Amino acid sequence: MKRNIFLTSLIALFPAVCLSAGTYYNGNLYTSPQQRASANRANNRSMGESFSSRYGHRNNIVKQNVTTMKKAETKPAEIKKQGLSIGVDFNHQFANWKFDMNQSGSTLHYDNVNWNVFSANGVYYFGDSIPMQINVGGSYGTQSDETTMIDDDISSGGYWIQDWYADANGTILGTQRGHALSVGTSKDGKQYGFNVGIGLTDFWKYGKLRITPSVGYRYFKYELKTQQNYGVAIDTLDLNSGVVPGAVTCITTDDGELQCDPIMLNVAGGGYDIGYRVWAETETGELVLSYVKFDEAVEEIDTAGTYYYEQSQTSHSYEVEWAGPYVALDMDYLINNNNTVSAGIEFGLPKYTATGDQPYRIDWAHPKSVEDEGGFGDAIHFGLNANWKTALTDSLSLNVGFTYDYYSVSGADATTYYNASLYENTYITDWNEYNSLSDEDRLSEYGLMLADEINALDKLRSAGWSSKTSDEIKSIYKSMGIHIGLTAKF
């Protein structure tokens, strides 16, 4: 019985003993203790590798993501410029236009002109294979409210009218000059513009900054009119000192103010007798200014061009064009893939043309009374712009920006066109009158003045009733604007 229990216990322990001692028979395989130890190490290594492959792969993913994030942080943002981009803008501009006439002593300016301008532009980018772009733009604007025009023929000393002779020897008594100032209302003005250019897209790159040089052609035109014009005109006589002793037409007060009488002509004996102030000696020997005196009995007083006037209809109308080539630099700074700030600078050499009509001037031709022209190199254009663009969708962006333009010309030629029928009638009348005079009368004061008038009319007639003055015009146009718009990519 004890033996049976022992055998049974031995059999039960057999599997455990087989795994822990000596050399045992294990089915068909023979395994040495060294092999079992090697197998155990292999199993442990296999389990470690399995753990590493399962969790280490996840670590590698995390490391790769961290590396990718670091690269993304250091890589500049990039917006690919390719295909067609079209933008529309609304721009409100504040402008001034002024031109001066050197010899005629006239200045005209339109102040605080407000424009509402609608513009559209398109840019086609050829892409990376051809890093070039073509841009085309156009604009149309209207004057948003009324503003003031000032026609100033006073500040620069006035304009020459004619010389008066003191005797038959041709001694000039003085020069008659005109002085006029008018203020009118400007409204219903219009402006037009277009440009076309070609550039090297992102030719220079500095980090997030991209610079594109370009060349092109720009055309800009505006039309301004004046109505409800109110003014005064005064003709004065600048006496030659010493020709008529004691005669004055202008005096200077003790506080330095210059005061001039309007010219006064006495129509006597078919001619003109000029009136002027003379010095009178008092009983104490003091010289004082007397009243205006004439050499002959007064028949009729003519104050020449001295009067007040109102012009309710269009008094001034101008069309001004600046057109020519330009060079430009446009700069884009990429804040991120959704936001860009940009700036541009432009320099141009436009040709200047201004055509004017003053309907109330019966001595001038209509509808073209005057024309000013400046050739290539006489005028310049300087432009600046700044813009912020933010993406609304993948293909649509909002733009907000600022513009500044400066146009200037110096030394433009001025041409005046005269009313041929009026001057022809005057020419014929004066010529016949001059021919009817005797030789003695032709040498008189009236004959000398009439001869000068005939010579002037002869020159106008040979020039087609027009006169041209070189290097006469200096014109400046300045504007500043703010704009908002949308840009779509296709």
Coordinates of C-alpha atoms in Angstrom, one line a residue:
M1 CA 0.0 0.0 0.0
K2 CA 2.8 2.4 0.9
R3 CA 4.6 1.5 -2.2
N4 CA 1.5 2.2 -4.4
I5 CA 1.2 5.7 -2.8
F6 CA 4.8 6.4 -3.4
L7 CA 4.6 5.4 -7.1
T8 CA 1.5 7.4 -7.5
S9 CA 3.2 10.5 -6.0
L10 CA 6.2 9.9 -8.1
I11 CA 4.2 9.8 -11.3
A12 CA 2.3 13.0 -10.3
L13 CA 5.6 14.8 -9.8
F14 CA 7.1 13.6 -13.0
P15 CA 6.3 16.5 -15.2
A16 CA 7.7 19.0 -12.7
V17 CA 10.9 16.9 -12.3
C18 CA 11.3 16.7 -16.0
L19 CA 11.5 20.5 -16.2
S20 CA 13.9 20.9 -13.3
A21 CA 16.5 18.2 -13.2
G22 CA 18.9 16.0 -15.2
T23 CA 18.5 14.6 -18.7
Y24 CA 15.0 13.4 -19.4
Y25 CA 13.2 11.9 -22.3
N26 CA 10.6 14.4 -23.7
G27 CA 8.7 12.7 -26.3
N28 CA 10.9 12.5 -29.4
L29 CA 13.1 15.5 -28.4
Y30 CA 16.2 15.5 -26.4
T31 CA 16.9 18.8 -24.7
S32 CA 20.1 19.7 -22.8
P33 CA 20.0 22.2 -19.9
Q34 CA 22.1 24.7 -22.0
Q35 CA 19.6 24.6 -24.9
R36 CA 16.7 25.2 -22.5
A37 CA 18.5 28.2 -21.0
S38 CA 19.2 29.6 -24.6
A39 CA 15.6 29.0 -25.5
N40 CA 14.5 30.9 -22.4
R41 CA 16.7 33.9 -23.3
A42 CA 15.4 33.8 -26.9
N43 CA 11.8 33.8 -25.6
N44 CA 12.5 36.7 -23.3
R45 CA 14.2 38.7 -26.2
S46 CA 11.3 37.9 -28.5
M47 CA 8.8 39.3 -25.9
G48 CA 11.0 42.4 -25.4
E49 CA 11.1 43.0 -29.1
S50 CA 7.4 42.5 -29.4
F51 CA 6.8 45.1 -26.7
S52 CA 9.3 47.5 -28.3
S53 CA 7.7 47.0 -31.7
R54 CA 4.3 47.7 -30.3
Y55 CA 5.1 50.8 -28.1
G56 CA 8.3 52.0 -29.7
H57 CA 6.4 52.5 -33.0
R58 CA 4.1 54.9 -31.2
N59 CA 7.1 56.7 -29.8
N60 CA 8.5 57.0 -33.4
I61 CA 5.3 58.6 -34.6
V62 CA 5.4 61.1 -31.8
K63 CA 9.0 61.9 -32.6
Q64 CA 8.2 62.3 -36.3
N65 CA 5.3 64.7 -35.4
V66 CA 7.5 66.8 -33.2
T67 CA 10.1 67.0 -35.9
T68 CA 7.4 68.0 -38.5
M69 CA 6.1 70.6 -36.2
K70 CA 9.5 72.1 -35.7
K71 CA 10.0 72.2 -39.5
A72 CA 6.6 73.9 -39.9
E73 CA 7.6 76.5 -37.4
T74 CA 10.7 77.5 -39.2
K75 CA 9.5 77.2 -42.8
P76 CA 8.2 80.6 -44.3
A77 CA 4.6 80.7 -45.2
E78 CA 4.0 80.3 -49.0
I79 CA 1.1 81.3 -51.1
K80 CA 1.4 80.0 -54.6
K81 CA 0.8 82.6 -57.3
Q82 CA -0.6 80.9 -60.3
G83 CA -3.5 81.5 -62.6
L84 CA -6.0 84.4 -62.7
S85 CA -6.8 86.8 -59.9
I86 CA -9.5 89.4 -60.3
G87 CA -10.2 92.3 -57.8
V88 CA -12.8 95.0 -57.4
D89 CA -12.4 98.1 -55.2
F90 CA -14.3 101.1 -53.9
N91 CA -11.9 104.0 -53.3
H92 CA -12.7 107.4 -51.8
Q93 CA -10.1 110.0 -52.8
F94 CA -9.3 113.6 -51.7
A95 CA -7.6 115.6 -54.4
N96 CA -6.3 119.1 -55.3
W97 CA -5.4 120.4 -58.8
K98 CA -3.6 123.7 -59.4
F99 CA -1.8 125.3 -62.4
D100 CA 0.2 128.5 -62.7
M101 CA 0.9 130.6 -65.8
N102 CA 4.3 132.2 -65.6
Q103 CA 4.1 135.1 -68.0
S104 CA 0.4 135.8 -67.8
G105 CA 0.4 135.9 -64.0
S106 CA -2.6 133.7 -63.6
T107 CA -3.3 130.9 -61.1
L108 CA -6.2 128.5 -61.1
H109 CA -6.9 125.8 -58.5
Y110 CA -9.6 123.3 -57.5
D111 CA -9.4 122.6 -53.8
N112 CA -10.7 119.6 -51.8
V113 CA -12.1 117.6 -54.7
N114 CA -13.7 114.4 -53.4
W115 CA -14.0 111.4 -55.7
N116 CA -15.9 108.1 -55.4
V117 CA -13.9 105.7 -57.6
F118 CA -14.8 102.2 -58.6
S119 CA -12.0 100.1 -60.0
A120 CA -11.3 96.6 -61.3
N121 CA -8.0 94.8 -61.9
G122 CA -6.9 91.4 -63.1
V123 CA -3.5 89.7 -62.8
Y124 CA -2.5 86.5 -64.6
Y125 CA 0.4 84.6 -63.1
F126 CA 2.1 82.2 -65.4
G127 CA 3.3 80.0 -62.5
D128 CA 6.7 78.5 -61.4
S129 CA 7.8 77.5 -64.9
I130 CA 7.5 81.1 -66.2
P131 CA 7.8 83.4 -63.2
M132 CA 6.0 86.3 -64.9
Q133 CA 2.7 88.1 -64.6
I134 CA 0.5 90.4 -66.6
N135 CA -1.8 92.9 -64.9
V136 CA -4.6 95.1 -66.4
G137 CA -6.7 97.6 -64.5
G138 CA -9.4 100.2 -65.1
S139 CA -11.3 102.8 -63.0
Y140 CA -14.2 105.2 -63.2
G141 CA -14.9 108.0 -60.7
T142 CA -17.4 110.8 -60.0
Q143 CA -17.2 113.9 -57.9
S144 CA -19.0 113.1 -54.7
D145 CA -19.9 116.7 -53.6
E146 CA -19.4 120.4 -54.4
T147 CA -16.1 122.1 -53.9
T148 CA -14.5 125.5 -54.7
M149 CA -12.6 126.8 -57.7
I150 CA -10.5 129.9 -57.5
D151 CA -9.3 131.8 -60.6
D152 CA -6.6 134.1 -59.3
D153 CA -5.2 136.8 -61.7
I154 CA -4.2 139.1 -58.8
S155 CA -1.6 137.4 -56.7
S156 CA 1.1 137.3 -59.4
G157 CA 0.7 141.0 -60.4
G158 CA -2.0 140.7 -63.0
Y159 CA -1.8 140.4 -66.8
W160 CA -0.6 142.8 -69.6
I161 CA -3.3 144.5 -71.7
Q162 CA -1.6 147.3 -73.6
D163 CA 0.9 150.1 -73.4
W164 CA -0.2 153.8 -73.6
Y165 CA 2.0 156.4 -75.3
A166 CA 2.8 159.8 -74.0
D167 CA 3.7 161.4 -77.3
A168 CA 4.2 160.8 -81.0
N169 CA 7.8 159.8 -80.4
G170 CA 6.7 156.5 -78.9
T171 CA 7.4 157.4 -75.3
I172 CA 5.3 155.0 -73.2
L173 CA 3.2 156.7 -70.6
G174 CA 2.4 153.5 -68.8
T175 CA 1.2 149.9 -69.0
Q176 CA -2.4 149.0 -68.6
R177 CA -2.7 145.8 -66.6
G178 CA -5.7 143.7 -65.6
H179 CA -6.4 142.2 -62.2
A180 CA -9.3 139.7 -61.7
L181 CA -10.4 137.2 -59.0
S182 CA -13.3 134.9 -59.2
V183 CA -14.7 132.1 -57.0
G184 CA -17.0 129.4 -58.3
T185 CA -18.6 126.1 -57.5
S186 CA -17.3 122.8 -58.9
K187 CA -19.5 119.7 -59.2
D188 CA -20.3 116.8 -61.5
G189 CA -16.7 116.1 -62.2
K190 CA -15.5 112.7 -63.6
Q191 CA -12.3 110.7 -63.8
Y192 CA -11.1 107.7 -65.9
G193 CA -8.1 105.5 -65.8
F194 CA -6.5 102.3 -67.0
N195 CA -3.1 100.6 -66.8
V196 CA -1.4 97.6 -68.2
G197 CA 1.9 96.1 -67.1
I198 CA 4.2 93.1 -67.1
G199 CA 6.3 92.0 -64.1
L200 CA 8.7 89.3 -62.8
T201 CA 6.8 87.6 -60.1
D202 CA 8.6 87.4 -56.7
F203 CA 11.9 88.1 -58.4
W204 CA 13.6 88.8 -55.1
K205 CA 12.8 86.8 -52.0
Y206 CA 14.0 87.6 -48.4
G207 CA 12.4 85.3 -45.9
K208 CA 8.7 86.1 -46.0
L209 CA 9.2 89.1 -48.2
R210 CA 8.6 88.9 -51.9
I211 CA 9.4 91.7 -54.3
T212 CA 8.1 92.0 -57.9
P213 CA 9.5 94.6 -60.4
S214 CA 7.3 95.6 -63.3
V215 CA 7.0 98.1 -66.2
G216 CA 3.8 99.3 -67.8
Y217 CA 1.7 102.1 -69.2
R218 CA -0.8 104.3 -67.2
Y219 CA -3.5 106.6 -68.4
F220 CA -5.3 109.0 -66.1
K221 CA -7.9 111.7 -67.0
Y222 CA -10.2 114.0 -65.0
E223 CA -12.9 116.5 -66.0
L224 CA -13.7 119.5 -63.8
K225 CA -16.4 122.2 -64.4
T226 CA -17.2 125.4 -62.6
Q227 CA -20.6 127.1 -62.3
Q228 CA -22.1 129.9 -60.2
N229 CA -18.9 131.9 -60.6
Y230 CA -18.6 135.4 -58.9
G231 CA -15.8 137.8 -59.6
V232 CA -14.3 141.3 -59.8
A233 CA -11.9 142.8 -62.4
I234 CA -9.9 146.0 -62.1
D235 CA -7.7 147.5 -64.8
T236 CA -4.9 149.8 -63.5
L237 CA -2.2 151.9 -65.2
D238 CA 1.4 151.5 -64.1
L239 CA 2.8 154.9 -64.9
N240 CA 6.4 155.2 -66.0
S241 CA 8.1 157.4 -63.4
G242 CA 8.9 160.9 -64.5
V243 CA 7.0 160.9 -67.8
V244 CA 4.3 163.1 -66.4
P245 CA 5.6 165.0 -63.4
G246 CA 3.4 164.7 -60.4
A247 CA 1.1 162.1 -61.9
V248 CA 0.3 159.0 -59.9
T249 CA -2.2 156.1 -60.2
C250 CA -1.0 154.2 -57.1
I251 CA 0.0 155.4 -53.7
T252 CA 1.7 153.6 -50.7
T253 CA 0.2 154.4 -47.3
D254 CA 2.2 155.0 -44.1
D255 CA 1.7 151.4 -43.0
G256 CA 3.0 150.1 -46.4
E257 CA -0.3 149.3 -48.1
L258 CA -0.3 149.8 -51.9
Q259 CA -3.5 151.4 -53.3
C260 CA -4.2 151.8 -57.0
D261 CA -7.0 153.6 -58.8
P262 CA -8.8 151.8 -61.6
I263 CA -7.8 153.2 -65.0
M264 CA -10.1 156.1 -66.0
L265 CA -10.3 157.1 -69.7
N266 CA -12.0 160.3 -71.0
V267 CA -13.5 159.7 -74.4
A268 CA -12.8 163.0 -76.0
G269 CA -12.3 164.1 -79.6
G270 CA -12.4 160.5 -80.8
G271 CA -9.5 159.5 -78.7
Y272 CA -8.7 158.7 -75.1
D273 CA -7.5 161.0 -72.4
I274 CA -6.1 159.3 -69.3
G275 CA -7.1 160.6 -65.9
Y276 CA -4.7 160.3 -62.9
R277 CA -4.1 161.9 -59.6
V278 CA -1.7 164.8 -59.4
W279 CA 0.2 166.4 -56.6
A280 CA -1.0 169.8 -55.5
E281 CA 1.0 172.3 -53.5
T282 CA -0.7 173.9 -50.6
E283 CA -0.1 177.4 -49.3
T284 CA 2.5 176.1 -46.9
G285 CA 4.3 174.4 -49.7
E286 CA 3.2 170.9 -48.7
L287 CA 2.4 168.5 -51.6
V288 CA -0.9 166.7 -51.3
L289 CA -2.8 164.4 -53.6
S290 CA -5.4 166.2 -55.6
Y291 CA -8.5 164.7 -57.4
V292 CA -8.2 162.9 -60.7
K293 CA -7.7 165.3 -63.5
F294 CA -7.8 165.1 -67.3
D295 CA -6.0 167.2 -69.9
E296 CA -9.2 167.8 -71.8
A297 CA -12.9 168.5 -71.0
V298 CA -14.6 165.4 -69.7
E299 CA -17.0 164.0 -72.2
E300 CA -17.4 160.3 -71.2
I301 CA -15.6 158.2 -68.6
D302 CA -14.6 154.7 -69.4
T303 CA -13.1 152.5 -66.7
A304 CA -12.0 149.9 -69.2
G305 CA -12.0 146.4 -67.6
T306 CA -13.2 147.4 -64.2
Y307 CA -16.4 145.8 -63.2
Y308 CA -18.1 143.1 -61.0
Y309 CA -19.6 140.0 -62.6
E310 CA -21.7 136.9 -62.0
Q311 CA -21.7 133.8 -64.2
S312 CA -24.5 131.3 -63.4
Q313 CA -23.8 128.8 -66.2
T314 CA -20.5 126.9 -66.8
S315 CA -17.7 129.4 -66.6
H316 CA -14.7 127.0 -66.7
S317 CA -14.4 123.5 -68.1
Y318 CA -11.2 121.5 -68.2
E319 CA -10.2 118.0 -69.3
V320 CA -6.7 117.0 -68.1
E321 CA -4.8 113.9 -69.2
W322 CA -1.6 112.3 -67.8
A323 CA -0.5 109.3 -69.8
G324 CA 2.8 107.5 -70.2
P325 CA 5.2 104.6 -69.2
Y326 CA 6.1 103.7 -65.6
V327 CA 8.3 101.4 -63.5
A328 CA 7.2 99.9 -60.2
L329 CA 8.1 97.7 -57.3
D330 CA 5.5 95.7 -55.5
M331 CA 6.3 94.0 -52.1
D332 CA 4.3 91.2 -50.4
Y333 CA 4.9 90.1 -46.8
L334 CA 3.3 86.8 -45.9
I335 CA 2.1 86.9 -42.3
N336 CA 0.6 83.4 -42.7
N337 CA -1.4 81.5 -45.3
N338 CA -4.5 83.7 -44.6
N339 CA -3.0 87.2 -44.2
T340 CA -0.7 89.3 -46.4
V341 CA 0.4 92.9 -46.2
S342 CA 1.7 94.6 -49.4
A343 CA 3.1 97.9 -50.5
G344 CA 4.0 99.4 -53.9
I345 CA 5.9 102.3 -55.3
E346 CA 5.6 103.6 -58.9
F347 CA 7.5 106.2 -60.9
G348 CA 6.2 107.4 -64.3
L349 CA 7.0 109.9 -67.1
P350 CA 3.6 110.8 -68.5
K351 CA 2.7 113.2 -71.2
Y352 CA 0.5 116.1 -70.0
T353 CA -2.4 117.6 -72.0
A354 CA -5.0 120.0 -70.6
T355 CA -7.9 121.4 -72.7
G356 CA -10.0 124.2 -71.4
D357 CA -13.1 126.1 -72.4
Q358 CA -14.4 129.4 -70.9
P359 CA -17.7 130.1 -72.6
Y360 CA -18.1 133.6 -71.2
R361 CA -14.9 134.8 -72.9
I362 CA -16.3 136.1 -76.2
D363 CA -12.8 136.8 -77.4
W364 CA -11.8 133.1 -77.2
A365 CA -12.8 130.2 -79.4
H366 CA -15.2 127.5 -78.2
P367 CA -15.4 124.7 -77.3
K368 CA -11.6 124.7 -77.1
S369 CA -10.3 128.0 -75.7
V370 CA -6.9 126.9 -74.4
E371 CA -4.7 123.9 -74.6
D372 CA -1.6 123.1 -72.6
E373 CA 0.9 120.4 -73.5
G374 CA 4.0 118.9 -71.9
G375 CA 6.0 116.4 -73.8
F376 CA 7.8 113.2 -72.6
G377 CA 10.1 114.1 -69.7
D378 CA 8.3 117.3 -68.8
A379 CA 6.0 115.6 -66.3
I380 CA 6.4 113.0 -63.5
H381 CA 4.1 110.7 -61.6
F382 CA 4.9 109.3 -58.2
G383 CA 2.6 106.8 -56.6
L384 CA 2.4 104.8 -53.4
N385 CA 0.0 102.2 -52.1
A386 CA -0.3 99.9 -49.1
N387 CA -2.8 97.0 -48.6
W388 CA -3.8 94.4 -46.2
K389 CA -5.4 91.2 -47.6
T390 CA -7.1 88.5 -45.5
A391 CA -8.7 85.3 -46.8
L392 CA -12.4 84.8 -46.4
T393 CA -12.4 81.5 -48.2
D394 CA -9.8 79.5 -50.2
S395 CA -10.5 81.6 -53.3
L396 CA -11.9 84.9 -51.9
S397 CA -10.1 87.7 -49.9
L398 CA -10.9 91.0 -48.4
N399 CA -8.6 94.0 -49.1
V400 CA -8.3 97.3 -47.2
G401 CA -5.7 99.9 -48.2
F402 CA -4.3 103.3 -48.9
T403 CA -3.2 105.1 -52.1
Y404 CA -1.3 108.3 -52.8
D405 CA -0.6 109.9 -56.2
Y406 CA 1.4 113.0 -57.2
Y407 CA 1.4 114.3 -60.8
S408 CA 3.5 117.4 -61.7
V409 CA 4.6 119.1 -64.9
S410 CA 6.8 122.2 -65.4
G411 CA 7.4 124.2 -68.5
A412 CA 4.4 123.0 -70.5
D413 CA 3.5 125.1 -73.6
A414 CA 0.2 127.1 -73.6
T415 CA -1.9 127.8 -76.7
T416 CA -4.8 130.2 -76.7
Y417 CA -7.4 130.0 -79.5
Y418 CA -9.3 133.2 -80.4
N419 CA -12.7 134.0 -81.8
A420 CA -11.8 134.4 -85.5
S421 CA -15.0 136.1 -86.5
L422 CA -14.7 138.7 -83.8
Y423 CA -11.1 139.5 -84.5
E424 CA -11.6 139.5 -88.3
N425 CA -14.3 142.2 -87.9
T426 CA -12.0 144.2 -85.5
Y427 CA -9.1 143.7 -87.8
I428 CA -10.9 145.0 -90.8
T429 CA -12.4 147.9 -89.0
D430 CA -9.1 149.0 -87.4
W431 CA -7.2 148.5 -90.6
N432 CA -9.6 150.6 -92.6
E433 CA -9.5 153.3 -89.8
Y434 CA -5.7 153.2 -89.8
N435 CA -5.4 153.6 -93.5
S436 CA -7.8 156.5 -93.5
L437 CA -5.5 158.5 -91.2
S438 CA -3.1 161.1 -92.6
D439 CA 0.6 160.5 -92.1
E440 CA 0.6 163.1 -89.4
D441 CA -2.3 161.5 -87.6
R442 CA -0.6 158.1 -87.9
L443 CA 2.2 159.5 -85.8
S444 CA -0.1 160.7 -83.1
E445 CA -0.7 158.9 -79.9
Y446 CA -3.9 157.3 -81.2
G447 CA -2.1 156.3 -84.4
L448 CA 0.7 154.6 -82.6
M449 CA -1.6 152.5 -80.4
L450 CA -3.7 151.6 -83.4
A451 CA -0.5 150.5 -85.3
D452 CA 0.4 148.2 -82.4
E453 CA -3.0 146.7 -82.5
I454 CA -2.9 146.2 -86.2
N455 CA 0.5 144.5 -85.9
A456 CA -0.8 142.2 -83.1
L457 CA -3.8 141.3 -85.2
D458 CA -1.6 140.6 -88.2
K459 CA 0.4 138.1 -86.1
L460 CA -2.8 136.4 -84.8
R461 CA -4.2 136.1 -88.3
S462 CA -1.0 134.5 -89.7
A463 CA -1.0 132.0 -86.8
G464 CA -4.6 130.9 -87.5
W465 CA -6.0 133.1 -84.7
S466 CA -4.0 131.4 -82.0
S467 CA -1.0 132.2 -79.9
K468 CA 1.5 129.9 -78.3
T469 CA 3.7 130.6 -75.3
S470 CA 6.5 128.2 -74.5
D471 CA 7.4 127.1 -70.9
E472 CA 4.3 128.7 -69.5
I473 CA 2.5 126.1 -67.4
K474 CA 3.3 124.5 -64.1
S475 CA 0.6 122.1 -63.1
I476 CA 0.2 119.8 -60.0
Y477 CA -2.4 117.2 -59.1
K478 CA -2.3 115.4 -55.7
S479 CA -4.7 112.8 -54.3
M480 CA -4.9 110.5 -51.3
G481 CA -7.4 107.7 -51.0
I482 CA -8.6 104.8 -48.9
H483 CA -10.1 101.7 -50.4
I484 CA -11.9 98.4 -49.6
G485 CA -12.5 95.6 -52.0
L486 CA -12.6 91.8 -52.8
T487 CA -10.1 89.6 -54.7
A488 CA -11.0 86.3 -56.2
K489 CA -8.6 83.6 -57.4
F490 CA -9.5 81.3 -60.3

